[in-house]
Amino acid sequence: MTKCYSVEFFTDSRPILYFPKDNDFDQPIEQVAFGSLVTSAKVLPHERKKKTISISTALKDFLHIPNIPLRLHLFCHHQTFFLGPIVGIFTAGFTRGSKLPLGNRSYQFAKFFSVGHRVGVLPILFGLQHIDWDKGLVRGYYFYQNRWMEMSVPLPNIIYDRLPNREVEKLKKIKEAKGKLTQEYVIPSFNPGFFNKIEIYKKLTQNTKTKTYIPKTIPFQKEKDVKMMLDEFQCVYMKPNEGSLGNGVYRIEKEGKDLLCSFRDKKGNNRIVKFSSIKRLLHLLEKKDKGEYVIQRGIPLLKINGCPADFRVHTNKGKDGKWYVTAIAVKVANPLGATTHRLSGGSVKTVDELFPDQREKNRNVFSLINAALILSKELDKRYHERLGEIGFDLGIDEEGNVWMFEANSKPGRSIFSHPDLSKNEQMIRKFLLSYSVYLTEQFFLVPEKFFEKAIQHASFTANSP
């Protein structure tokens, strides 16, 4: 792991950089780079045991290094010093003015910036409209002294993709910009897409270790598919193949000759409707929802006060590039809700609240952690994009078996509204930015891997609808 230092500036019309003497480089340094910009410079060690990176104003101005308190890593590669990394948080939905550039979503992103200083990265929040391709700059947003400020920096070293939804992701201009950043500029990005349920289930059922966690899930094509699954399992869920937040999810259960269907209507109300046949039930679905659906086996879950509970388990890659579990929350369903999502009236609790008995808690938490890490590693191996975080919806059945219902490549943050989970949210931000440092270092050590990934991404994108 590279070392991280505070940055200071001094007045000089020449491009000069002084670095701490404890760095032993076996090659003469002739250039300095910051993000996508690079220039020749005079690079020397400090004469004294100074633990800072000192940069002349001339070099600062040329490389567009912002005049704010910075702590950055120092990477050395091919006779060039790379300062950074700049981590671009790429999203959409910007408003006019800089007070709250993303409306209420601004608060969520603001929390990254204080963590960035501690980890030794410069985060920049930006969208498509903030890129100046001709100059190789991004005029994005930085949160400093409790306010948002606009700031121009070079194109980033790493991109953390936080596009808000699939509709935005599919826009032609967004796809073109992402392609240009990752393929032409070869800027590594992570979590650049939304998971497709059927695709994920197919990948995870190819391995015997992960297959045991996956409830039977099939694409919905005809009425007989629903009948077959209900005959086999008595209770099933129908979900949009590309849905999120519990939208469009239907819980269907046999009750004698009838069917009970639980769902959240378009006004946000939980409803339970009885149908005399599958055909009538599907007629309701056809009216309400378009697009591909999957049918998934219903699992009899652990309950709190008679209400089913599942778990959001958050995994992240750390500063060593390995997977870790960073948060586990319990999600309890509303008695009338089809899912445990908060939009359906669900509530968030901690594992301590669910398992007051320490032995029972330890046993179940171990099972959840073990499952989440196995699933993360397998998805990482089989998925065509680079992953740095995953949010799993896992369940434990009445016999203690763990099941995976969904994997999310852009996990929400609603579980962190629970006061006892706020520290986990801070840990996740630290992991995300620390992983960005790891990626930057790997880019210099084994660049061929990143070019291979860029080629794979281009091939996948070309074959995507």
Short mmCIF file of C-alpha atoms in Angstrom, two decimals:
data_model
loop_
_atom_site.label_atom_id
_atom_site.label_comp_id
_atom_site.label_asym_id
_atom_site.label_seq_id
_atom_site.Cartn_x
_atom_site.Cartn_y
_atom_site.Cartn_z
CA MET A 1 0.00 0.00 0.00
CA THR A 2 1.32 3.45 -0.88
CA LYS A 3 1.81 6.16 1.73
CA CYS A 4 -0.47 9.13 2.22
CA TYR A 5 0.71 12.68 2.94
CA SER A 6 -0.69 16.14 3.53
CA VAL A 7 -0.23 18.53 0.61
CA GLU A 8 1.09 22.07 0.96
CA PHE A 9 1.79 24.78 -1.61
CA PHE A 10 4.59 27.31 -1.96
CA THR A 11 5.00 30.24 -4.33
CA ASP A 12 7.29 29.55 -7.28
CA SER A 13 6.93 30.12 -11.02
CA ARG A 14 8.65 26.82 -11.80
CA PRO A 15 6.97 23.38 -11.68
CA ILE A 16 8.53 21.82 -8.56
CA LEU A 17 7.52 19.05 -6.16
CA TYR A 18 9.24 18.03 -2.93
CA PHE A 19 8.44 14.66 -1.39
CA PRO A 20 9.25 13.02 2.00
CA LYS A 21 12.72 11.49 2.22
CA ASP A 22 11.41 8.17 3.54
CA ASN A 23 10.30 7.26 0.01
CA ASP A 24 13.08 5.30 -1.66
CA PHE A 25 12.59 5.39 -5.43
CA ASP A 26 15.01 3.53 -7.66
CA GLN A 27 14.39 5.71 -10.72
CA PRO A 28 14.74 9.41 -11.52
CA ILE A 29 11.38 11.21 -11.48
CA GLU A 30 10.81 13.51 -14.44
CA GLN A 31 7.04 14.07 -14.49
CA VAL A 32 4.13 14.68 -12.13
CA ALA A 33 0.54 13.61 -12.85
CA PHE A 34 -2.76 14.45 -11.19
CA GLY A 35 -5.78 12.63 -12.57
CA SER A 36 -5.60 12.72 -16.37
CA LEU A 37 -3.11 15.63 -16.54
CA VAL A 38 0.67 15.20 -16.59
CA THR A 39 3.61 17.61 -16.96
CA SER A 40 7.39 17.73 -16.65
CA ALA A 41 8.58 18.96 -13.27
CA LYS A 42 11.56 19.15 -10.99
CA VAL A 43 11.03 16.46 -8.35
CA LEU A 44 13.25 16.32 -5.26
CA PRO A 45 13.19 14.87 -1.74
CA HIS A 46 12.82 17.29 1.17
CA GLU A 47 16.17 18.21 2.71
CA ARG A 48 14.69 17.72 6.18
CA LYS A 49 12.47 14.95 7.54
CA LYS A 50 9.33 16.68 6.41
CA LYS A 51 6.25 14.46 6.07
CA THR A 52 4.41 16.49 3.45
CA ILE A 53 4.19 16.81 -0.31
CA SER A 54 5.17 20.38 -1.21
CA ILE A 55 3.99 21.67 -4.58
CA SER A 56 4.84 24.94 -6.30
CA THR A 57 2.01 27.24 -7.36
CA ALA A 58 3.06 26.84 -10.99
CA LEU A 59 2.69 23.06 -10.80
CA LYS A 60 -0.55 23.36 -8.82
CA ASP A 61 -2.10 25.64 -11.44
CA PHE A 62 -1.05 23.52 -14.41
CA LEU A 63 -2.41 20.30 -12.89
CA HIS A 64 -5.57 21.98 -11.55
CA ILE A 65 -4.86 20.89 -7.99
CA PRO A 66 -7.49 22.64 -5.84
CA ASN A 67 -6.35 25.01 -3.11
CA ILE A 68 -8.05 23.15 -0.25
CA PRO A 69 -6.67 20.94 2.55
CA LEU A 70 -5.60 17.72 0.84
CA ARG A 71 -4.13 14.38 1.83
CA LEU A 72 -3.05 12.30 -1.15
CA HIS A 73 -1.15 9.15 -1.99
CA LEU A 74 2.07 9.17 -3.95
CA PHE A 75 2.38 6.55 -6.70
CA CYS A 76 5.55 6.13 -8.74
CA HIS A 77 5.44 4.55 -12.19
CA HIS A 78 7.59 4.96 -15.30
CA GLN A 79 9.57 7.94 -13.94
CA THR A 80 6.34 9.74 -13.08
CA PHE A 81 4.87 10.73 -9.72
CA PHE A 82 1.11 10.26 -9.63
CA LEU A 83 -0.73 12.26 -6.98
CA GLY A 84 -4.13 11.00 -5.99
CA PRO A 85 -6.34 9.30 -6.50
CA ILE A 86 -9.14 11.53 -7.72
CA VAL A 87 -12.32 9.46 -7.24
CA GLY A 88 -15.15 10.60 -9.46
CA ILE A 89 -18.62 9.84 -8.09
CA PHE A 90 -20.63 9.70 -11.31
CA THR A 91 -24.36 10.31 -11.06
CA ALA A 92 -27.28 12.23 -12.58
CA GLY A 93 -30.21 14.38 -11.50
CA PHE A 94 -28.35 17.62 -10.81
CA THR A 95 -30.32 20.76 -10.02
CA ARG A 96 -29.44 24.33 -10.89
CA GLY A 97 -27.25 26.05 -8.33
CA SER A 98 -24.71 24.56 -5.97
CA LYS A 99 -26.46 24.79 -2.58
CA LEU A 100 -27.92 21.30 -2.99
CA PRO A 101 -26.65 20.05 -6.38
CA LEU A 102 -28.63 16.80 -6.14
CA GLY A 103 -31.55 17.98 -4.04
CA ASN A 104 -32.11 15.74 -1.02
CA ARG A 105 -29.63 13.18 -2.38
CA SER A 106 -26.88 15.76 -1.76
CA TYR A 107 -26.80 14.90 1.96
CA GLN A 108 -25.96 11.28 1.21
CA PHE A 109 -23.00 12.21 -1.00
CA ALA A 110 -21.71 15.01 1.26
CA LYS A 111 -20.62 12.40 3.80
CA PHE A 112 -17.95 11.05 1.43
CA PHE A 113 -15.77 14.14 1.54
CA SER A 114 -14.59 14.13 5.15
CA VAL A 115 -13.83 10.42 4.79
CA GLY A 116 -11.90 11.18 1.60
CA HIS A 117 -9.49 13.42 3.48
CA ARG A 118 -8.81 10.71 6.07
CA VAL A 119 -8.32 7.97 3.47
CA GLY A 120 -6.15 10.17 1.24
CA VAL A 121 -8.31 10.64 -1.85
CA LEU A 122 -9.98 13.60 -3.53
CA PRO A 123 -13.65 12.77 -4.23
CA ILE A 124 -15.47 14.82 -6.87
CA LEU A 125 -19.21 14.58 -7.54
CA PHE A 126 -20.03 14.98 -11.23
CA GLY A 127 -22.37 14.18 -14.07
CA LEU A 128 -22.24 14.06 -17.85
CA GLN A 129 -22.71 17.83 -18.20
CA HIS A 130 -19.66 18.59 -16.04
CA ILE A 131 -17.09 16.95 -18.35
CA ASP A 132 -14.89 19.16 -20.54
CA TRP A 133 -13.52 16.63 -23.02
CA ASP A 134 -11.30 19.15 -24.82
CA LYS A 135 -9.42 20.18 -21.68
CA GLY A 136 -9.60 16.82 -19.91
CA LEU A 137 -11.32 18.41 -16.91
CA VAL A 138 -14.36 17.86 -14.73
CA ARG A 139 -16.11 20.86 -13.21
CA GLY A 140 -17.90 19.02 -10.44
CA TYR A 141 -18.84 19.49 -6.80
CA TYR A 142 -16.86 19.22 -3.58
CA PHE A 143 -18.28 19.47 -0.07
CA TYR A 144 -16.10 21.71 2.11
CA GLN A 145 -16.77 23.70 5.30
CA ASN A 146 -20.43 22.57 5.36
CA ARG A 147 -21.25 23.78 1.87
CA TRP A 148 -21.04 22.59 -1.71
CA MET A 149 -18.56 24.33 -3.98
CA GLU A 150 -17.89 23.93 -7.70
CA MET A 151 -14.37 22.90 -8.56
CA SER A 152 -12.42 22.03 -11.71
CA VAL A 153 -10.11 19.02 -11.51
CA PRO A 154 -8.65 16.64 -14.11
CA LEU A 155 -10.62 13.59 -15.21
CA PRO A 156 -10.52 11.14 -12.28
CA ASN A 157 -8.32 8.10 -11.71
CA ILE A 158 -11.29 5.97 -10.60
CA ILE A 159 -15.04 6.23 -11.19
CA TYR A 160 -17.60 5.07 -8.62
CA ASP A 161 -20.86 4.74 -10.56
CA ARG A 162 -23.92 5.92 -8.61
CA LEU A 163 -26.39 6.54 -11.43
CA PRO A 164 -29.81 6.64 -9.75
CA ASN A 165 -31.82 4.21 -11.89
CA ARG A 166 -31.94 2.02 -14.98
CA GLU A 167 -33.81 4.59 -17.06
CA VAL A 168 -30.95 7.09 -16.72
CA GLU A 169 -28.34 4.40 -17.28
CA LYS A 170 -29.92 3.48 -20.63
CA LEU A 171 -29.83 7.04 -22.01
CA LYS A 172 -27.69 7.23 -25.15
CA LYS A 173 -25.60 10.18 -23.93
CA ILE A 174 -24.88 8.48 -20.61
CA LYS A 175 -23.83 5.25 -22.31
CA GLU A 176 -21.57 7.15 -24.71
CA ALA A 177 -19.91 9.12 -21.89
CA LYS A 178 -19.32 6.01 -19.80
CA GLY A 179 -17.90 4.23 -22.82
CA LYS A 180 -15.53 7.10 -23.57
CA LEU A 181 -14.29 7.30 -19.97
CA THR A 182 -13.71 3.56 -19.57
CA GLN A 183 -12.58 2.61 -23.08
CA GLU A 184 -10.81 5.65 -24.56
CA TYR A 185 -9.40 7.05 -21.30
CA VAL A 186 -9.18 3.57 -19.69
CA ILE A 187 -10.41 4.96 -16.36
CA PRO A 188 -11.28 2.04 -14.07
CA SER A 189 -14.82 2.13 -12.75
CA PHE A 190 -16.70 -0.09 -10.36
CA ASN A 191 -20.37 -1.05 -10.00
CA PRO A 192 -21.20 0.53 -13.37
CA GLY A 193 -24.49 -1.26 -13.97
CA PHE A 194 -27.67 -2.60 -12.40
CA PHE A 195 -28.07 -6.32 -11.85
CA ASN A 196 -30.53 -8.33 -13.91
CA LYS A 197 -32.23 -10.91 -11.65
CA ILE A 198 -32.32 -13.81 -14.11
CA GLU A 199 -28.71 -13.18 -15.15
CA ILE A 200 -27.58 -13.17 -11.51
CA TYR A 201 -29.52 -16.33 -10.64
CA LYS A 202 -28.04 -18.12 -13.67
CA LYS A 203 -24.50 -17.17 -12.65
CA LEU A 204 -24.93 -18.24 -9.05
CA THR A 205 -26.57 -21.59 -9.85
CA GLN A 206 -23.56 -22.64 -11.96
CA ASN A 207 -21.50 -23.20 -8.80
CA THR A 208 -22.47 -25.89 -6.27
CA LYS A 209 -21.35 -23.70 -3.34
CA THR A 210 -23.64 -20.81 -4.27
CA LYS A 211 -26.47 -22.85 -5.80
CA THR A 212 -27.63 -23.99 -2.34
CA TYR A 213 -28.45 -20.36 -1.41
CA ILE A 214 -30.71 -19.67 -4.40
CA PRO A 215 -34.46 -20.39 -4.15
CA LYS A 216 -35.88 -21.79 -7.36
CA THR A 217 -36.43 -18.86 -9.75
CA ILE A 218 -37.75 -19.03 -13.31
CA PRO A 219 -38.66 -16.45 -15.97
CA PHE A 220 -42.40 -15.82 -16.19
CA GLN A 221 -43.62 -16.58 -19.70
CA LYS A 222 -47.01 -18.26 -19.45
CA GLU A 223 -49.82 -18.93 -16.98
CA LYS A 224 -48.63 -22.52 -16.57
CA ASP A 225 -45.34 -21.26 -15.08
CA VAL A 226 -47.22 -19.72 -12.14
CA LYS A 227 -49.35 -22.86 -11.72
CA MET A 228 -46.32 -25.14 -11.72
CA MET A 229 -44.48 -23.06 -9.08
CA LEU A 230 -47.59 -22.75 -6.86
CA ASP A 231 -48.25 -26.49 -7.08
CA GLU A 232 -44.68 -27.13 -5.99
CA PHE A 233 -44.24 -24.48 -3.27
CA GLN A 234 -47.72 -23.14 -2.27
CA CYS A 235 -46.28 -19.61 -2.05
CA VAL A 236 -44.33 -17.66 -4.69
CA TYR A 237 -43.16 -14.13 -5.44
CA MET A 238 -43.47 -12.47 -8.82
CA LYS A 239 -40.87 -9.73 -9.30
CA PRO A 240 -39.83 -7.43 -12.15
CA ASN A 241 -36.60 -8.75 -13.66
CA GLU A 242 -35.13 -5.26 -13.45
CA GLY A 243 -37.04 -3.88 -10.47
CA SER A 244 -35.87 -2.34 -7.20
CA LEU A 245 -37.16 -1.06 -3.83
CA GLY A 246 -39.89 -3.70 -3.80
CA ASN A 247 -41.76 -1.97 -6.63
CA GLY A 248 -44.03 -4.29 -8.61
CA VAL A 249 -43.49 -7.29 -6.30
CA TYR A 250 -46.45 -9.65 -5.76
CA ARG A 251 -46.66 -12.32 -3.07
CA ILE A 252 -49.03 -15.07 -4.17
CA GLU A 253 -50.21 -17.78 -1.79
CA LYS A 254 -52.65 -20.65 -2.13
CA GLU A 255 -55.68 -20.55 0.19
CA GLY A 256 -57.83 -23.55 -0.58
CA LYS A 257 -59.01 -23.11 -4.17
CA ASP A 258 -58.33 -19.37 -4.12
CA LEU A 259 -55.18 -17.27 -4.35
CA LEU A 260 -54.20 -14.45 -1.98
CA CYS A 261 -52.11 -11.75 -3.64
CA SER A 262 -50.25 -9.14 -1.53
CA PHE A 263 -48.77 -6.06 -3.22
CA ARG A 264 -48.21 -2.32 -2.91
CA ASP A 265 -50.45 -0.27 -5.19
CA LYS A 266 -49.41 2.86 -7.10
CA LYS A 267 -50.57 5.07 -4.23
CA GLY A 268 -48.19 3.26 -1.89
CA ASN A 269 -50.90 1.36 -0.03
CA ASN A 270 -50.43 -2.30 0.93
CA ARG A 271 -53.25 -4.47 -0.40
CA ILE A 272 -54.32 -8.11 -0.19
CA VAL A 273 -56.68 -9.27 -2.94
CA LYS A 274 -58.29 -12.70 -3.31
CA PHE A 275 -58.52 -14.28 -6.78
CA SER A 276 -60.42 -17.35 -7.87
CA SER A 277 -57.95 -18.23 -10.64
CA ILE A 278 -54.42 -17.58 -11.87
CA LYS A 279 -55.86 -16.11 -15.07
CA ARG A 280 -57.70 -13.37 -13.17
CA LEU A 281 -54.61 -12.63 -11.09
CA LEU A 282 -52.44 -12.29 -14.19
CA HIS A 283 -55.03 -9.98 -15.73
CA LEU A 284 -54.36 -7.60 -12.82
CA LEU A 285 -50.61 -7.80 -13.41
CA GLU A 286 -50.97 -7.12 -17.13
CA LYS A 287 -52.92 -3.94 -16.35
CA LYS A 288 -50.47 -2.67 -13.76
CA ASP A 289 -47.00 -3.71 -14.86
CA LYS A 290 -45.15 -4.17 -18.10
CA GLY A 291 -41.79 -5.78 -18.73
CA GLU A 292 -40.19 -9.08 -17.84
CA TYR A 293 -41.08 -10.87 -14.61
CA VAL A 294 -39.54 -13.73 -12.66
CA ILE A 295 -41.28 -16.21 -10.37
CA GLN A 296 -39.43 -17.13 -7.19
CA ARG A 297 -40.16 -19.74 -4.57
CA GLY A 298 -41.48 -18.27 -1.30
CA ILE A 299 -39.43 -19.20 1.76
CA PRO A 300 -40.97 -19.52 5.27
CA LEU A 301 -38.80 -16.98 7.11
CA LEU A 302 -37.95 -16.27 10.71
CA LYS A 303 -40.59 -14.01 12.25
CA ILE A 304 -40.72 -11.11 14.70
CA ASN A 305 -44.13 -10.81 16.39
CA GLY A 306 -45.60 -12.89 13.59
CA CYS A 307 -44.07 -10.75 10.80
CA PRO A 308 -41.47 -12.23 8.38
CA ALA A 309 -37.95 -10.81 8.65
CA ASP A 310 -35.04 -10.89 6.23
CA PHE A 311 -31.58 -9.34 6.23
CA ARG A 312 -29.77 -6.70 4.21
CA VAL A 313 -26.12 -7.74 4.21
CA HIS A 314 -23.71 -5.21 2.73
CA THR A 315 -20.33 -6.39 1.41
CA ASN A 316 -17.41 -4.26 0.26
CA LYS A 317 -13.93 -4.70 -1.10
CA GLY A 318 -11.32 -3.13 1.14
CA LYS A 319 -7.88 -1.58 0.75
CA ASP A 320 -6.48 -5.05 -0.07
CA GLY A 321 -9.08 -5.77 -2.77
CA LYS A 322 -10.71 -8.54 -0.70
CA TRP A 323 -14.37 -8.86 0.27
CA TYR A 324 -15.65 -7.98 3.75
CA VAL A 325 -19.09 -7.81 5.36
CA THR A 326 -19.59 -4.20 6.44
CA ALA A 327 -23.21 -4.17 7.64
CA ILE A 328 -26.04 -6.50 8.60
CA ALA A 329 -29.53 -5.14 9.23
CA VAL A 330 -32.82 -6.87 9.93
CA LYS A 331 -35.81 -5.84 7.80
CA VAL A 332 -39.22 -6.70 9.23
CA ALA A 333 -42.29 -6.81 6.98
CA ASN A 334 -45.51 -4.93 7.64
CA PRO A 335 -48.30 -7.46 8.41
CA LEU A 336 -49.98 -6.49 5.12
CA GLY A 337 -46.81 -5.91 3.07
CA ALA A 338 -45.59 -8.12 0.25
CA THR A 339 -41.93 -7.34 1.08
CA THR A 340 -39.81 -6.06 3.97
CA HIS A 341 -38.99 -2.78 2.18
CA ARG A 342 -39.62 0.42 4.13
CA LEU A 343 -41.79 1.71 1.27
CA SER A 344 -44.10 -1.23 2.00
CA GLY A 345 -44.26 -0.30 5.67
CA GLY A 346 -41.33 -2.47 6.76
CA SER A 347 -39.07 -1.52 9.65
CA VAL A 348 -35.33 -1.80 10.31
CA LYS A 349 -33.85 -3.50 13.37
CA THR A 350 -30.43 -4.73 14.46
CA VAL A 351 -29.44 -8.37 14.84
CA ASP A 352 -29.24 -7.78 18.61
CA GLU A 353 -32.93 -6.87 18.60
CA LEU A 354 -33.83 -10.00 16.64
CA PHE A 355 -31.57 -12.40 18.56
CA PRO A 356 -31.37 -11.49 22.26
CA ASP A 357 -29.74 -14.87 22.91
CA GLN A 358 -25.99 -14.46 22.22
CA ARG A 359 -25.44 -18.02 21.00
CA GLU A 360 -28.34 -17.86 18.58
CA LYS A 361 -27.15 -14.48 17.33
CA ASN A 362 -23.58 -15.67 16.78
CA ARG A 363 -24.73 -18.79 14.93
CA ASN A 364 -27.02 -16.90 12.57
CA VAL A 365 -24.66 -13.97 12.00
CA PHE A 366 -21.85 -16.40 11.13
CA SER A 367 -24.13 -18.13 8.59
CA LEU A 368 -25.08 -14.78 7.01
CA ILE A 369 -21.47 -13.57 6.82
CA ASN A 370 -20.27 -16.86 5.35
CA ALA A 371 -23.04 -16.86 2.71
CA ALA A 372 -22.51 -13.20 1.77
CA LEU A 373 -18.76 -13.65 1.27
CA ILE A 374 -19.18 -16.82 -0.81
CA LEU A 375 -21.82 -15.11 -2.97
CA SER A 376 -19.72 -11.93 -3.34
CA LYS A 377 -16.65 -13.82 -4.53
CA GLU A 378 -18.64 -15.88 -7.02
CA LEU A 379 -20.47 -12.85 -8.46
CA ASP A 380 -17.18 -10.97 -8.68
CA LYS A 381 -15.66 -13.84 -10.64
CA ARG A 382 -18.56 -14.28 -13.07
CA TYR A 383 -19.85 -10.73 -13.56
CA HIS A 384 -18.64 -8.79 -16.61
CA GLU A 385 -18.10 -5.54 -14.66
CA ARG A 386 -15.80 -4.68 -11.75
CA LEU A 387 -17.58 -4.81 -8.39
CA GLY A 388 -16.65 -2.97 -5.20
CA GLU A 389 -19.86 -3.32 -3.19
CA ILE A 390 -22.96 -5.51 -3.15
CA GLY A 391 -26.14 -5.35 -1.09
CA PHE A 392 -27.69 -8.77 -0.53
CA ASP A 393 -31.24 -9.51 0.58
CA LEU A 394 -30.81 -12.75 2.51
CA GLY A 395 -33.27 -14.78 4.54
CA ILE A 396 -33.04 -17.48 7.19
CA ASP A 397 -35.77 -20.09 7.09
CA GLU A 398 -37.36 -21.85 10.05
CA GLU A 399 -34.71 -24.60 9.86
CA GLY A 400 -31.78 -22.17 9.93
CA ASN A 401 -30.89 -22.32 6.22
CA VAL A 402 -29.71 -19.13 4.48
CA TRP A 403 -31.32 -18.03 1.18
CA MET A 404 -30.45 -15.24 -1.22
CA PHE A 405 -33.44 -13.40 -2.65
CA GLU A 406 -31.69 -10.53 -4.41
CA ALA A 407 -28.30 -8.96 -5.03
CA ASN A 408 -28.04 -5.20 -5.58
CA SER A 409 -25.14 -3.53 -7.38
CA LYS A 410 -26.25 -0.08 -6.20
CA PRO A 411 -27.51 -0.82 -2.70
CA GLY A 412 -29.65 1.81 -1.04
CA ARG A 413 -28.85 3.38 2.30
CA SER A 414 -32.25 3.25 4.02
CA ILE A 415 -31.11 0.71 6.64
CA PHE A 416 -28.72 3.30 8.06
CA SER A 417 -31.62 5.35 9.35
CA HIS A 418 -31.36 3.08 12.39
CA PRO A 419 -29.14 4.94 14.89
CA ASP A 420 -27.15 1.82 15.78
CA LEU A 421 -26.17 1.29 12.12
CA SER A 422 -24.85 4.78 11.34
CA LYS A 423 -21.28 3.70 12.17
CA ASN A 424 -21.57 0.97 9.52
CA GLU A 425 -22.49 3.56 6.90
CA GLN A 426 -19.33 5.49 7.73
CA MET A 427 -17.31 2.27 7.48
CA ILE A 428 -18.79 1.56 4.04
CA ARG A 429 -17.74 4.98 2.73
CA LYS A 430 -14.23 4.34 4.04
CA PHE A 431 -14.13 0.95 2.33
CA LEU A 432 -15.34 2.39 -1.00
CA LEU A 433 -12.64 5.06 -1.05
CA SER A 434 -9.93 2.71 0.27
CA TYR A 435 -10.80 0.27 -2.52
CA SER A 436 -10.34 3.15 -4.98
CA VAL A 437 -6.78 3.59 -3.68
CA TYR A 438 -6.20 -0.13 -4.18
CA LEU A 439 -7.55 0.03 -7.74
CA THR A 440 -5.31 2.99 -8.56
CA GLU A 441 -2.24 1.15 -7.29
CA GLN A 442 -3.19 -1.98 -9.22
CA PHE A 443 -3.60 0.10 -12.37
CA PHE A 444 0.10 0.97 -12.20
CA LEU A 445 1.27 -2.51 -11.13
CA VAL A 446 -0.74 -4.62 -13.60
CA PRO A 447 -2.18 -2.24 -16.24
CA GLU A 448 -2.87 -5.07 -18.69
CA LYS A 449 -5.75 -6.29 -16.49
CA PHE A 450 -7.49 -2.95 -16.82
CA PHE A 451 -7.08 -2.85 -20.59
CA GLU A 452 -8.54 -6.37 -20.76
CA LYS A 453 -11.51 -5.23 -18.65
CA ALA A 454 -12.03 -2.21 -20.92
CA ILE A 455 -12.09 -4.51 -23.97
CA GLN A 456 -14.54 -6.90 -22.24
CA HIS A 457 -16.78 -3.97 -21.31
CA ALA A 458 -16.74 -2.68 -24.90
CA SER A 459 -17.63 -6.14 -26.20
CA PHE A 460 -20.48 -6.58 -23.69
CA THR A 461 -21.85 -3.08 -24.39
CA ALA A 462 -21.78 -3.68 -28.13
CA ASN A 463 -23.87 -6.84 -27.68
CA SER A 464 -26.34 -5.27 -25.22
CA PRO A 465 -29.72 -3.91 -26.37
#
